[in-house]
Amino acid sequence: MPVYMSTVRTLMEPNGNGLMADEESKICSEIESLEAEKAQIDLRISALRAQLNSCNSNSNSVRKEESDVTNSGDLRPTGVSSNGQLSADMVYRYSRHLLLPSFGVEAQANLLTSSVLVIGAGGLGSPALLYLTACGVGRVGIVDHDVVELNNLQRQIIHNEANIGRSKVESAAAACRAINSTVQIVEHKEAFRTSNALEIMSKYDIVIDATDNVPSRYMINDCCVVLGKPLISGAALGLEGQLTVYNYNGGPCYRCLFPTPPPTTACQRCSDSGVLGVVPGVIGCLQALEAIKVAAAVGEPLSGRMLLLDALSARIRVVKIRGRSLQCEACGENATMTAQQFRYFDYEKFTQSPLSTSPLKLNLLPEDARITSEEYNERVVKGEAHVLVDVRPAHHCKIVSLPNSINIPLGSLEGRLSEISASLEREGGNKSVDASQGASLYVICRRGNDSQRAVEYLHKMGFTSAKDIIGGLESWAHDVDPKFPTY
Amino acid sequence: MESLSQTIRPGAVNFKSGIPNNNFIEEVLLCANLKLLAMQLTLEFGGGLELLCNSLKIHKVNVDPQDGEKLTMKHLLAWVRTNLIKERPEMFMKGDSVRPGVLVLINDCDWELSEQLDTVLEEDDVVVFISTLHGG
C-alpha cells in the first residue's frame, strides 16, 4: 500500500460517473484488441512484401550483375531498365525529383541503384528511414536490437502505439514498406557488433550512424574505414544536434576528430538528460539529405565541415573541421585498422562505456547503509520519525516526488547540510522518539546511484545513520506503488 | 586590405601629405589605452559544456593579453578555467588543453587548422567550445 498522499498531477482525472467509466473501459479494451489485430495484419503484409521483393530481386539479379561493382548484394531497382530508363510508375512517383534541374533523371537513377544502411531505428533513424524510403533509395537496411517503448514515441516517429513491445526493426520496416513498396527493406534484428558488422555493412554503399552511444560510434567509424564506406554521422541531445559526413572523398573520419574517447562522465544520454523530440528529427532528416546527396552524386556533402544546431536559440552554424589526420589510427598513414583487427577490437574497453544503453548500477555502500523501498515503506507505515532527502535535480522533482521529501540536489548538498540537521532535530522532537536515537535519515534519487554518492558523503560529514533507498524511485514504483510515475 | 586597415588604425599619420590626421592627438591617446585594455572576445559553450559555466552559452568577455601584447589560446583556456568554469573543471580541461571530445572552433574553424594552443587571438574573435554529442 502506498503511504503517500497523491501529489502527482495526472493528465486525465478518472471519470467520476460509474456508468460512464464502465462504457469507457469497454471502448478502450475494444480499441486495444482491434489495434493488436491491426498490428498483426500490418506485420504480415510487411513480411509478405519482403518475400515478394526477394522473389523479384532473384529474377532481376541477372540484369543487375554488370551494373553494380561495389555491391555484393542483389540490388533490385524495379522500374529502371538496363539503359537507365525509368518506368512509367517510377516517373510518376518521383516526378518532383525529376523536375529539379539540379537533380533530374540521372540523380534519381543513381538513388534507385544505391543502398543505405541505417544503424539505429530511434530518434535519428526514424525520419532518416522514412525519407530514404520515400525518395527511392534502392535498398535500405535497418539495424537495431531494441523493442518499441511508450517513452520512445515522443521522438521516434516511425513507430506507433500499436507496435509497443515489438522489435523496432519490424516496426520501422513495416512503416517503410507502407510508404514505398518498391524499395527493398532489409531487416537486421540484432545489435551491431564487431562479429557481424563487416558482413552486414559490406552489402551497402552508404552508412548512417543513428546510434546513441560512444562505443558504437567508434565501431561504426572503424568498420566504414575498413570497408571504405562514407559515414553520415548525426547526434542529438537536449536541444542541440550535430551532423557531419566522415570518411568521404579524402575527408576525415571520426577518429581523426576524436582520437581519444571522452571520459565516461562526459557522455550524457537522452534517458538521463532528456531530448526535445524534434531535435533528433531535424538531424535525422539532414542525415537522409546528406545520404541522398552522396548516393545521387549531387551537391556538396558535408565532409570536412560540421553542422551544429542549437534549437533553443534557432542557431545553425556550419564550421570547418580538420582534414584527414596522417596520424589517425583508423585511416592515417600508418593505420593498423584492418578487418582482422576490427573483429577483435574491444570498443567497450576502449571507451570505458557499454554498447548497450542499460543504466549504470553503482554499489558503493555496505549493506547496512541501504534499505529497500519496501522496507522504507514499512518504516513509514509504522510512523518512524525520519527525514527523506531527495537528491535529484530540482526539475526532476517537478515531474514527481514522494511526499514530505526535501529536495537537495546532489550538487548543492555540501552547502545545505544545516537544513538536514534542522529537519532531523525537528522530526526527532515531533515524534517524541528515544532522544538518543533521534530521527533517521534516508536518501533517495531516480535509480539509486546518486543517493549512494550522497550517503557516502553524508557519512563522511558525520551523518553516520544516513541510509540509501536501493534502486531509488524506480524501485518504489516497481515494488511499492505501481501507479507511481516513472520517467 | 592592408592599406585599408592602416588608414583606419588609430593614431595613423597620413604619410603622403605628411600631415597628421585631424584627430591625431585623441588617436594617440586611444592607441595608448588600447595597449592596456583587455581584448574583447565572444566565447560560446555548447554540447553540455555550458552547464559548467552557470548554463550560459554565450559570454562576451574582456581578457588581458598575457604580456601586454598577444593573447594565445593557451592563456585563454587558463583564463576560462579560472573565470568562467564554475564546477567540474575536469569536464572542460585535461592538462593545459581541452579534454578529449571537446572541439575548439576559432571563428568557425577547427583550431587544428590553426596553431591550437599557440593560436594568437585577435580582437572580436569568436571562440566556440563544443562537446561532441552521442545521443540519438
Coordinates of C-alpha atoms in Angstrom, one line a residue:
Chain A
M1 CA 0.0 0.0 0.0
P2 CA 1.4 3.4 -0.9
V3 CA 1.6 5.6 2.1
Y4 CA 1.9 8.9 0.4
M5 CA -0.9 11.3 -0.5
S6 CA -1.1 11.6 -4.2
T7 CA 0.9 14.6 -5.1
V8 CA 1.1 13.5 -8.7
R9 CA -0.8 15.7 -11.1
T10 CA -2.3 13.2 -13.6
L11 CA -3.2 14.4 -17.0
M12 CA -6.6 12.7 -17.0
E13 CA -8.7 12.5 -13.9
P14 CA -10.8 9.4 -13.9
N15 CA -14.4 10.0 -14.7
G16 CA -16.5 10.2 -11.5
N17 CA -19.6 8.7 -13.1
G18 CA -19.5 4.9 -12.7
L19 CA -21.6 4.1 -15.7
M20 CA -19.6 6.4 -18.0
A21 CA -16.4 4.8 -16.6
D22 CA -17.8 1.4 -17.5
E23 CA -18.6 2.4 -21.0
E24 CA -15.1 4.0 -21.4
S25 CA -13.3 0.9 -20.3
K26 CA -15.3 -1.2 -22.7
I27 CA -14.4 1.0 -25.6
C28 CA -10.8 1.2 -24.5
S29 CA -10.5 -2.6 -24.4
E30 CA -12.1 -3.0 -27.8
I31 CA -9.7 -0.4 -29.3
E32 CA -6.9 -2.3 -27.7
S33 CA -7.8 -5.6 -29.2
L34 CA -8.5 -4.1 -32.6
E35 CA -5.2 -2.3 -32.6
A36 CA -3.4 -5.6 -31.7
E37 CA -5.2 -7.3 -34.6
K38 CA -4.4 -4.5 -37.0
A39 CA -0.7 -4.6 -36.0
Q40 CA -0.6 -8.3 -36.6
I41 CA -2.1 -7.8 -40.1
D42 CA 0.3 -4.9 -40.8
L43 CA 3.3 -7.1 -39.9
R44 CA 2.0 -9.9 -42.0
I45 CA 1.6 -7.6 -45.0
S46 CA 5.1 -6.2 -44.4
A47 CA 6.5 -9.7 -44.3
L48 CA 4.7 -10.7 -47.5
R49 CA 6.0 -7.6 -49.2
A50 CA 9.5 -8.5 -48.2
Q51 CA 9.0 -12.0 -49.5
L52 CA 7.7 -10.6 -52.8
N53 CA 10.7 -8.3 -53.1
S54 CA 13.1 -11.1 -52.6
C55 CA 11.3 -13.1 -55.4
N56 CA 11.6 -10.1 -57.7
S57 CA 15.2 -9.5 -56.9
N58 CA 16.1 -13.0 -57.7
S59 CA 14.6 -12.7 -61.1
N60 CA 16.2 -9.4 -61.6
S61 CA 19.7 -10.2 -60.3
V62 CA 20.9 -11.3 -63.8
R63 CA 20.2 -7.9 -65.2
K64 CA 21.9 -6.1 -62.3
E65 CA 25.1 -8.0 -62.3
E66 CA 27.1 -5.9 -64.7
S67 CA 26.0 -2.5 -63.3
D68 CA 27.0 -2.8 -59.6
V69 CA 30.6 -3.3 -58.7
T70 CA 30.8 -2.1 -55.2
N71 CA 27.8 -4.1 -54.1
S72 CA 27.9 -7.8 -53.3
G73 CA 24.1 -7.8 -52.7
D74 CA 21.4 -8.1 -55.3
L75 CA 20.1 -4.6 -55.7
R76 CA 16.7 -4.6 -57.4
P77 CA 15.8 -1.3 -59.0
T78 CA 12.3 -2.1 -60.2
G79 CA 11.4 0.3 -62.8
V80 CA 14.8 1.0 -64.1
S81 CA 15.6 -0.7 -67.4
S82 CA 19.1 -1.7 -68.3
N83 CA 19.6 1.5 -70.4
G84 CA 18.7 3.7 -67.3
Q85 CA 15.2 4.5 -68.4
L86 CA 12.6 4.8 -65.6
S87 CA 9.3 3.0 -65.9
A88 CA 6.0 5.0 -66.1
D89 CA 5.3 4.3 -62.4
M90 CA 8.7 5.5 -61.4
V91 CA 8.4 8.6 -63.5
Y92 CA 5.1 9.4 -61.8
R93 CA 6.2 8.6 -58.3
Y94 CA 9.5 10.6 -58.4
S95 CA 8.2 13.3 -60.8
R96 CA 9.0 16.1 -58.3
H97 CA 12.6 15.0 -58.2
L98 CA 12.8 14.6 -62.0
L99 CA 11.6 18.2 -62.4
L100 CA 14.5 19.5 -60.4
P101 CA 17.2 20.7 -62.9
S102 CA 19.9 20.1 -60.3
F103 CA 18.7 16.6 -59.6
G104 CA 16.7 15.1 -62.5
V105 CA 16.6 11.6 -64.0
E106 CA 20.3 10.9 -63.6
A107 CA 20.4 11.6 -59.9
Q108 CA 17.2 9.6 -59.4
A109 CA 18.5 6.7 -61.3
N110 CA 21.6 6.8 -59.0
L111 CA 19.4 6.7 -56.0
L112 CA 17.4 3.8 -57.3
T113 CA 20.6 1.7 -57.6
S114 CA 22.1 2.7 -54.3
S115 CA 21.8 1.2 -50.9
V116 CA 21.9 2.7 -47.5
L117 CA 22.4 1.1 -44.1
V118 CA 20.7 2.9 -41.1
I119 CA 22.2 1.8 -37.8
G120 CA 19.6 2.6 -35.1
A121 CA 15.9 2.9 -35.6
G122 CA 15.4 5.5 -32.9
G123 CA 15.1 9.3 -32.9
L124 CA 17.6 9.9 -35.7
G125 CA 16.9 6.7 -37.6
S126 CA 13.1 7.3 -37.7
P127 CA 13.0 10.3 -40.0
A128 CA 16.1 9.2 -41.9
L129 CA 14.4 5.9 -42.8
L130 CA 11.2 7.5 -43.8
Y131 CA 12.8 9.9 -46.2
L132 CA 15.3 7.4 -47.6
T133 CA 12.5 5.0 -48.4
A134 CA 10.2 7.7 -49.8
C135 CA 12.9 9.1 -52.0
G136 CA 13.6 5.8 -53.7
V137 CA 16.9 4.5 -52.4
G138 CA 17.1 1.0 -54.0
R139 CA 17.8 -0.9 -50.8
V140 CA 17.5 0.3 -47.2
G141 CA 18.9 -1.8 -44.3
I142 CA 17.8 -1.3 -40.7
V143 CA 19.9 -2.5 -37.7
D144 CA 18.5 -2.4 -34.2
H145 CA 18.1 -4.9 -31.4
D146 CA 15.7 -2.9 -29.3
V147 CA 11.9 -3.0 -28.9
V148 CA 9.5 -0.1 -29.1
E149 CA 8.6 1.5 -25.8
L150 CA 6.0 4.1 -24.9
N151 CA 8.7 6.7 -24.0
N152 CA 10.2 6.3 -27.5
L153 CA 7.2 7.7 -29.3
Q154 CA 7.8 11.3 -28.4
R155 CA 10.6 11.4 -30.9
Q156 CA 10.8 8.0 -32.7
I157 CA 8.1 8.9 -35.2
I158 CA 8.4 5.8 -37.4
H159 CA 6.9 3.7 -34.6
N160 CA 3.3 3.8 -33.3
E161 CA 1.4 2.8 -30.2
A162 CA 0.2 -0.5 -31.7
N163 CA 3.8 -1.7 -32.0
I164 CA 4.8 -1.1 -28.4
G165 CA 6.7 -4.2 -27.3
R166 CA 7.6 -5.2 -30.8
S167 CA 11.0 -5.1 -32.5
K168 CA 12.0 -1.7 -33.7
V169 CA 13.3 -3.1 -36.9
E170 CA 10.0 -4.9 -37.7
S171 CA 8.0 -1.8 -36.8
A172 CA 10.2 0.5 -38.9
A173 CA 10.3 -1.9 -41.8
A174 CA 6.5 -2.1 -41.9
A175 CA 6.2 1.7 -41.9
C176 CA 8.8 2.0 -44.7
R177 CA 7.1 -0.7 -46.8
A178 CA 3.8 1.0 -46.4
I179 CA 5.3 4.2 -47.9
N180 CA 7.2 2.7 -50.8
S181 CA 6.8 -1.0 -51.6
T182 CA 9.3 -0.7 -54.4
V183 CA 12.2 -0.2 -52.1
Q184 CA 13.9 -3.3 -50.8
I185 CA 13.8 -3.1 -47.0
V186 CA 16.3 -5.4 -45.2
E187 CA 15.7 -6.2 -41.5
H188 CA 18.7 -6.8 -39.3
K189 CA 17.2 -7.6 -35.9
E190 CA 20.4 -7.7 -34.0
A191 CA 22.9 -5.4 -32.2
F192 CA 25.6 -4.1 -34.4
R193 CA 28.8 -5.8 -33.1
T194 CA 32.3 -6.4 -34.3
S195 CA 31.2 -10.0 -35.0
N196 CA 28.5 -9.1 -37.5
A197 CA 29.4 -5.5 -38.6
L198 CA 31.6 -6.3 -41.6
E199 CA 29.2 -8.8 -43.0
I200 CA 26.2 -6.5 -42.7
M201 CA 27.8 -3.3 -43.8
S202 CA 29.6 -4.8 -46.8
K203 CA 26.2 -5.1 -48.5
Y204 CA 25.6 -1.3 -48.6
D205 CA 27.1 1.7 -50.3
I206 CA 26.4 4.3 -47.6
V207 CA 26.1 4.1 -43.8
I208 CA 24.0 6.3 -41.4
D209 CA 25.1 6.3 -37.8
A210 CA 21.9 6.8 -35.9
T211 CA 23.1 5.2 -32.7
D212 CA 23.2 6.7 -29.2
N213 CA 26.4 5.7 -27.6
V214 CA 30.2 6.3 -27.8
P215 CA 31.5 2.7 -28.4
S216 CA 29.0 2.2 -31.3
R217 CA 30.2 5.4 -32.9
Y218 CA 33.9 4.3 -32.9
M219 CA 32.9 0.8 -34.0
I220 CA 30.8 2.1 -36.9
N221 CA 33.5 4.5 -37.9
D222 CA 36.2 1.9 -38.0
C223 CA 34.1 -0.5 -39.9
C224 CA 33.4 2.2 -42.5
V225 CA 37.1 2.9 -42.8
V226 CA 37.9 -0.8 -43.2
L227 CA 35.2 -1.2 -45.9
G228 CA 35.7 2.3 -47.5
K229 CA 32.1 3.4 -46.9
P230 CA 31.0 7.0 -46.4
L231 CA 29.5 7.6 -43.0
I232 CA 26.7 10.1 -42.3
S233 CA 27.0 10.8 -38.6
G234 CA 24.4 12.6 -36.6
A235 CA 23.8 13.1 -32.9
A236 CA 21.3 14.9 -30.7
L237 CA 20.9 15.6 -27.1
G238 CA 18.8 18.1 -25.2
L239 CA 18.2 20.9 -27.6
E240 CA 21.3 20.5 -29.6
G241 CA 22.3 18.5 -32.6
Q242 CA 25.5 17.8 -34.6
L243 CA 25.9 16.4 -38.1
T244 CA 28.8 15.6 -40.4
V245 CA 30.0 13.2 -43.2
Y246 CA 33.0 11.1 -42.4
N247 CA 35.4 9.0 -44.5
Y248 CA 34.2 10.6 -47.7
N249 CA 36.3 11.8 -50.6
G250 CA 39.5 12.1 -48.7
G251 CA 37.9 13.8 -45.7
P252 CA 38.4 13.0 -42.1
C253 CA 37.0 10.0 -40.2
Y254 CA 35.5 10.1 -36.6
R255 CA 38.9 9.1 -35.1
C256 CA 40.7 11.9 -37.0
L257 CA 38.5 14.3 -35.0
F258 CA 38.3 12.3 -31.7
P259 CA 41.4 10.1 -31.4
T260 CA 40.8 9.7 -27.7
P261 CA 37.4 8.8 -26.3
P262 CA 35.8 11.3 -23.9
P263 CA 35.6 10.5 -20.2
T264 CA 32.5 8.5 -19.4
T265 CA 31.2 11.2 -17.2
A266 CA 31.0 13.5 -20.3
C267 CA 28.8 11.1 -22.1
Q268 CA 25.2 12.1 -21.4
R269 CA 22.3 10.0 -22.6
C270 CA 18.9 11.0 -23.7
S271 CA 17.4 8.9 -21.0
D272 CA 19.2 10.9 -18.4
S273 CA 19.5 14.4 -19.8
G274 CA 16.4 14.4 -22.0
V275 CA 15.9 15.5 -25.6
L276 CA 13.3 17.5 -27.4
G277 CA 11.8 15.1 -29.9
V278 CA 12.0 17.3 -32.9
V279 CA 15.8 17.9 -32.5
P280 CA 16.9 14.4 -33.5
G281 CA 14.1 14.7 -36.0
V282 CA 15.8 17.6 -37.7
I283 CA 19.2 16.0 -37.6
G284 CA 17.8 12.7 -38.9
C285 CA 16.2 14.5 -41.8
L286 CA 19.6 16.1 -42.5
Q287 CA 21.3 12.7 -42.4
A288 CA 18.8 11.5 -45.0
L289 CA 19.6 14.6 -47.1
E290 CA 23.4 14.0 -46.9
A291 CA 22.9 10.3 -47.8
I292 CA 20.8 11.2 -50.7
K293 CA 23.4 13.7 -52.0
V294 CA 26.2 11.1 -51.7
A295 CA 24.0 8.4 -53.3
A296 CA 22.8 10.5 -56.1
A297 CA 26.2 12.2 -56.6
V298 CA 24.8 15.8 -56.4
G299 CA 25.8 18.8 -54.4
E300 CA 28.5 19.2 -51.8
P301 CA 28.2 16.7 -49.0
L302 CA 29.0 17.9 -45.5
S303 CA 32.6 16.5 -45.4
G304 CA 35.3 18.4 -43.7
R305 CA 32.6 20.5 -42.2
M306 CA 30.2 20.1 -39.3
L307 CA 26.7 21.4 -38.8
L308 CA 25.9 22.5 -35.2
L309 CA 22.2 23.0 -34.3
D310 CA 21.1 25.0 -31.3
A311 CA 17.4 24.6 -31.3
L312 CA 16.7 26.9 -28.4
S313 CA 18.2 29.9 -30.0
A314 CA 17.4 28.9 -33.5
R315 CA 21.0 29.0 -34.5
I316 CA 22.7 26.8 -37.0
R317 CA 26.4 27.1 -37.7
V318 CA 28.4 25.2 -40.2
V319 CA 32.1 25.1 -39.1
K320 CA 35.2 23.9 -40.9
I321 CA 36.8 20.9 -39.3
R322 CA 40.3 19.4 -39.7
G323 CA 41.1 17.2 -42.7
R324 CA 42.1 13.6 -42.6
S325 CA 44.9 13.1 -40.0
L326 CA 48.0 11.3 -41.1
Q327 CA 48.4 10.0 -37.5
C328 CA 44.9 8.6 -37.4
E329 CA 44.8 5.1 -36.0
A330 CA 41.9 4.2 -38.3
C331 CA 42.6 5.9 -41.6
G332 CA 46.1 7.5 -41.2
E333 CA 49.3 6.7 -43.0
N334 CA 50.4 4.0 -40.5
A335 CA 46.9 2.9 -39.6
T336 CA 46.7 -0.6 -38.5
M337 CA 42.9 -1.0 -38.7
T338 CA 42.2 -4.0 -40.8
A339 CA 39.2 -6.3 -41.0
Q340 CA 41.0 -8.7 -38.8
Q341 CA 42.0 -6.1 -36.2
F342 CA 38.5 -4.7 -36.2
R343 CA 36.9 -8.0 -35.4
Y344 CA 38.9 -8.3 -32.2
F345 CA 38.9 -4.7 -31.1
D346 CA 37.2 -4.2 -27.7
Y347 CA 35.2 -1.0 -28.1
E348 CA 33.6 -1.2 -24.7
K349 CA 37.1 -1.3 -23.1
F350 CA 38.4 1.4 -25.4
T351 CA 35.7 3.8 -24.5
Q352 CA 35.1 2.6 -21.0
S353 CA 31.4 2.5 -21.6
P354 CA 28.9 -0.2 -22.5
L355 CA 27.5 -0.7 -26.0
S356 CA 24.0 -1.3 -24.6
T357 CA 22.3 1.7 -23.0
S358 CA 21.3 -0.1 -19.8
P359 CA 21.7 2.4 -16.9
L360 CA 24.6 2.3 -14.6
K361 CA 24.2 0.4 -11.3
L362 CA 26.6 1.5 -8.6
N363 CA 27.4 -0.4 -5.5
L364 CA 29.2 2.0 -3.2
L365 CA 27.8 1.3 0.2
P366 CA 27.9 -1.5 2.8
E367 CA 24.6 -3.4 3.2
D368 CA 23.7 -1.8 6.5
A369 CA 23.8 1.6 4.9
R370 CA 21.0 0.7 2.5
I371 CA 17.4 -0.3 2.7
T372 CA 14.9 -1.5 0.0
S373 CA 11.9 0.6 -1.0
E374 CA 9.6 -1.9 0.7
E375 CA 11.5 -1.7 4.0
Y376 CA 11.3 2.1 3.8
N377 CA 7.6 1.9 3.2
E378 CA 7.1 -0.4 6.2
R379 CA 9.0 2.1 8.4
V380 CA 6.9 5.0 7.2
V381 CA 3.7 3.0 7.9
K382 CA 5.0 2.3 11.4
G383 CA 5.3 6.0 11.9
E384 CA 9.1 6.0 12.3
A385 CA 10.5 9.5 12.8
H386 CA 12.6 10.2 9.7
V387 CA 13.8 12.7 7.1
L388 CA 13.8 11.8 3.5
V389 CA 16.2 13.7 1.3
D390 CA 15.7 13.6 -2.5
V391 CA 19.0 14.4 -4.2
R392 CA 17.7 14.6 -7.8
P393 CA 17.9 17.9 -9.7
A394 CA 15.0 20.3 -8.9
H395 CA 13.4 19.9 -12.4
H396 CA 13.2 16.1 -11.8
C397 CA 11.3 16.7 -8.6
K398 CA 8.7 18.7 -10.5
I399 CA 7.9 15.6 -12.5
V400 CA 7.1 13.6 -9.5
S401 CA 8.3 13.1 -5.9
L402 CA 7.5 11.3 -2.7
P403 CA 5.6 13.4 -0.1
N404 CA 7.5 15.1 2.7
S405 CA 10.8 14.6 0.9
I406 CA 13.2 17.5 1.0
N407 CA 14.8 18.2 -2.4
I408 CA 18.5 18.9 -2.0
P409 CA 20.2 18.2 -5.3
L410 CA 23.5 16.3 -5.0
G411 CA 25.5 19.2 -6.3
S412 CA 24.3 21.5 -3.6
L413 CA 24.4 19.0 -0.7
E414 CA 27.7 20.4 0.7
G415 CA 26.2 23.8 1.3
R416 CA 22.9 22.6 2.7
L417 CA 23.9 20.2 5.4
S418 CA 22.4 22.5 8.1
E419 CA 19.0 22.1 6.5
I420 CA 19.3 18.3 7.1
S421 CA 20.4 18.8 10.7
A422 CA 17.5 21.1 11.3
S423 CA 15.0 18.7 9.8
L424 CA 16.4 15.8 11.8
E425 CA 16.0 17.8 15.0
R426 CA 12.5 18.9 14.2
E427 CA 11.4 15.3 13.3
G428 CA 13.1 13.8 16.3
G429 CA 11.3 16.3 18.6
N430 CA 7.9 16.0 17.0
K431 CA 7.6 12.2 17.3
S432 CA 8.9 12.1 20.8
V433 CA 11.2 9.2 20.0
D434 CA 14.0 8.0 22.1
A435 CA 16.3 11.0 22.2
S436 CA 19.4 9.0 21.9
Q437 CA 18.1 7.6 18.6
G438 CA 16.7 10.7 17.0
A439 CA 15.1 10.7 13.6
S440 CA 16.5 8.5 10.9
L441 CA 17.8 9.8 7.6
Y442 CA 17.0 8.3 4.2
V443 CA 18.3 9.4 0.8
I444 CA 16.5 8.8 -2.5
C445 CA 17.1 9.6 -6.2
R446 CA 15.8 8.3 -9.5
R447 CA 17.7 5.0 -9.9
G448 CA 19.8 4.7 -6.7
N449 CA 23.2 5.9 -7.9
D450 CA 23.3 9.5 -6.8
S451 CA 21.7 8.5 -3.5
Q452 CA 24.6 6.3 -2.7
R453 CA 27.1 9.0 -3.6
A454 CA 25.1 11.3 -1.3
V455 CA 25.1 8.8 1.6
E456 CA 28.8 8.2 1.2
Y457 CA 29.3 12.0 1.6
L458 CA 26.9 12.3 4.5
H459 CA 28.7 9.5 6.4
K460 CA 31.9 11.4 6.0
M461 CA 30.3 14.6 7.2
G462 CA 29.0 12.9 10.4
F463 CA 25.5 11.8 9.4
T464 CA 26.5 8.2 10.1
S465 CA 23.0 6.9 10.2
A466 CA 22.1 8.0 6.7
K467 CA 20.7 5.2 4.5
D468 CA 20.2 4.9 0.8
I469 CA 17.0 3.6 -0.7
I470 CA 18.1 0.9 -3.1
G471 CA 17.0 1.4 -6.7
G472 CA 15.5 4.8 -6.0
L473 CA 12.1 5.9 -7.1
E474 CA 12.2 3.3 -9.9
S475 CA 12.2 0.6 -7.3
W476 CA 9.5 2.4 -5.4
A477 CA 7.3 2.3 -8.5
H478 CA 8.2 -1.3 -9.2
D479 CA 7.9 -2.8 -5.7
V480 CA 5.7 -0.5 -3.7
D481 CA 3.4 1.6 -5.8
P482 CA 2.9 0.5 -9.4
K483 CA 0.9 3.7 -10.0
F484 CA 3.9 5.9 -9.2
P485 CA 5.0 7.6 -12.5
T486 CA 8.4 6.5 -13.9
Y487 CA 10.2 8.5 -16.5
Chain B
M1 CA 43.3 45.3 -47.5
E2 CA 46.5 46.1 -45.6
S3 CA 46.5 49.7 -46.7
L4 CA 42.8 50.0 -45.8
S5 CA 43.4 48.7 -42.3
Q6 CA 46.3 51.2 -41.9
T7 CA 44.1 54.1 -42.8
I8 CA 41.6 53.3 -40.1
R9 CA 44.1 52.3 -37.4
P10 CA 44.1 54.8 -34.5
G11 CA 47.0 57.2 -34.5
A12 CA 47.8 56.7 -38.1
V13 CA 49.6 59.5 -39.9
N14 CA 48.8 60.4 -43.4
F15 CA 52.4 60.0 -44.7
K16 CA 51.5 61.1 -48.2
S17 CA 50.8 64.6 -47.1
G18 CA 53.0 64.4 -44.1
I19 CA 50.2 66.0 -42.1
P20 CA 48.8 64.2 -39.0
N21 CA 45.1 63.3 -39.1
N22 CA 42.7 65.8 -37.5
N23 CA 42.1 63.6 -34.6
F24 CA 45.8 62.8 -34.2
I25 CA 46.1 63.6 -30.5
E26 CA 43.0 61.7 -29.5
E27 CA 44.0 58.7 -31.5
V28 CA 47.5 58.6 -30.0
L29 CA 45.8 58.6 -26.6
L30 CA 43.3 55.9 -27.7
C31 CA 46.2 53.8 -29.0
A32 CA 48.0 54.1 -25.7
N33 CA 44.8 53.0 -23.9
L34 CA 44.3 50.1 -26.3
K35 CA 47.6 48.6 -25.2
L36 CA 46.4 48.5 -21.7
L37 CA 42.9 47.5 -22.5
A38 CA 41.8 43.9 -22.5
M39 CA 40.9 42.1 -25.7
Q40 CA 37.2 41.7 -26.3
L41 CA 36.2 38.1 -27.3
T42 CA 33.0 36.2 -27.6
L43 CA 33.2 32.8 -26.0
E44 CA 30.5 30.1 -26.7
F45 CA 29.9 26.9 -24.9
G46 CA 27.8 24.1 -26.3
G47 CA 27.0 20.4 -26.2
G48 CA 26.6 20.5 -22.4
L49 CA 29.8 22.5 -21.6
E50 CA 27.5 25.4 -20.8
L51 CA 26.4 23.5 -17.7
L52 CA 29.9 24.1 -16.3
C53 CA 29.5 27.9 -16.5
N54 CA 26.1 28.7 -15.0
S55 CA 24.2 27.3 -18.0
L56 CA 25.2 30.4 -20.0
K57 CA 26.1 29.7 -23.6
I58 CA 27.4 33.0 -24.8
H59 CA 29.9 35.0 -22.8
K60 CA 31.2 38.4 -24.0
V61 CA 34.5 38.8 -22.2
N62 CA 37.5 41.0 -21.9
V63 CA 40.7 39.2 -21.4
D64 CA 44.1 40.8 -20.7
P65 CA 46.8 39.7 -23.1
Q66 CA 49.5 37.9 -21.0
D67 CA 52.5 40.0 -21.8
G68 CA 50.6 43.1 -22.7
E69 CA 50.6 42.3 -26.3
K70 CA 49.3 39.0 -27.5
L71 CA 46.8 36.5 -26.2
T72 CA 47.2 32.9 -27.1
M73 CA 44.6 30.1 -26.8
K74 CA 46.7 28.5 -24.1
H75 CA 46.3 31.7 -22.0
L76 CA 42.7 32.0 -22.8
L77 CA 42.0 28.4 -21.7
A78 CA 43.7 29.1 -18.3
W79 CA 41.6 32.3 -18.1
V80 CA 38.4 30.4 -18.9
R81 CA 39.2 27.8 -16.3
T82 CA 39.7 30.5 -13.6
N83 CA 37.0 32.9 -14.5
L84 CA 34.1 31.1 -16.2
I85 CA 34.2 27.4 -15.2
K86 CA 32.1 27.1 -12.0
E87 CA 32.2 23.4 -11.5
R88 CA 33.9 20.2 -12.5
P89 CA 36.9 21.7 -14.4
E90 CA 38.0 18.2 -15.4
M91 CA 34.9 18.1 -17.7
F92 CA 36.4 21.0 -19.6
M93 CA 40.2 20.6 -19.4
K94 CA 42.9 18.0 -19.3
G95 CA 46.4 19.3 -18.6
D96 CA 46.6 22.6 -20.2
S97 CA 44.3 21.8 -23.2
V98 CA 40.7 20.8 -23.5
R99 CA 39.6 17.3 -22.6
P100 CA 39.1 14.6 -25.3
G101 CA 35.7 15.0 -27.0
V102 CA 35.8 18.8 -27.0
L103 CA 36.0 20.7 -30.3
V104 CA 37.5 24.1 -30.3
L105 CA 36.5 26.5 -33.1
I106 CA 38.1 29.8 -33.6
N107 CA 35.9 32.0 -35.9
D108 CA 34.1 28.8 -37.1
C109 CA 37.3 26.9 -37.9
D110 CA 38.6 23.9 -36.0
W111 CA 41.7 25.0 -34.0
E112 CA 43.6 22.1 -35.5
L113 CA 43.6 24.2 -38.7
S114 CA 45.5 27.0 -36.9
E115 CA 48.1 26.6 -34.1
Q116 CA 45.9 25.0 -31.5
L117 CA 47.2 26.2 -28.1
D118 CA 49.6 28.6 -29.7
T119 CA 47.0 30.3 -31.8
V120 CA 47.2 34.1 -31.3
L121 CA 43.7 35.6 -30.8
E122 CA 42.6 38.9 -32.2
E123 CA 40.1 41.5 -31.0
D124 CA 36.5 40.3 -31.6
D125 CA 37.4 36.7 -32.3
V126 CA 34.6 34.2 -31.6
V127 CA 35.8 31.1 -29.8
V128 CA 33.4 28.1 -29.5
F129 CA 33.9 25.2 -27.2
I130 CA 31.6 22.3 -28.0
S131 CA 31.4 18.9 -26.5
T132 CA 30.7 16.2 -29.0
L133 CA 27.2 14.6 -28.6
H134 CA 26.5 10.9 -28.8
G135 CA 22.7 10.7 -28.2
G136 CA 20.2 9.7 -30.8

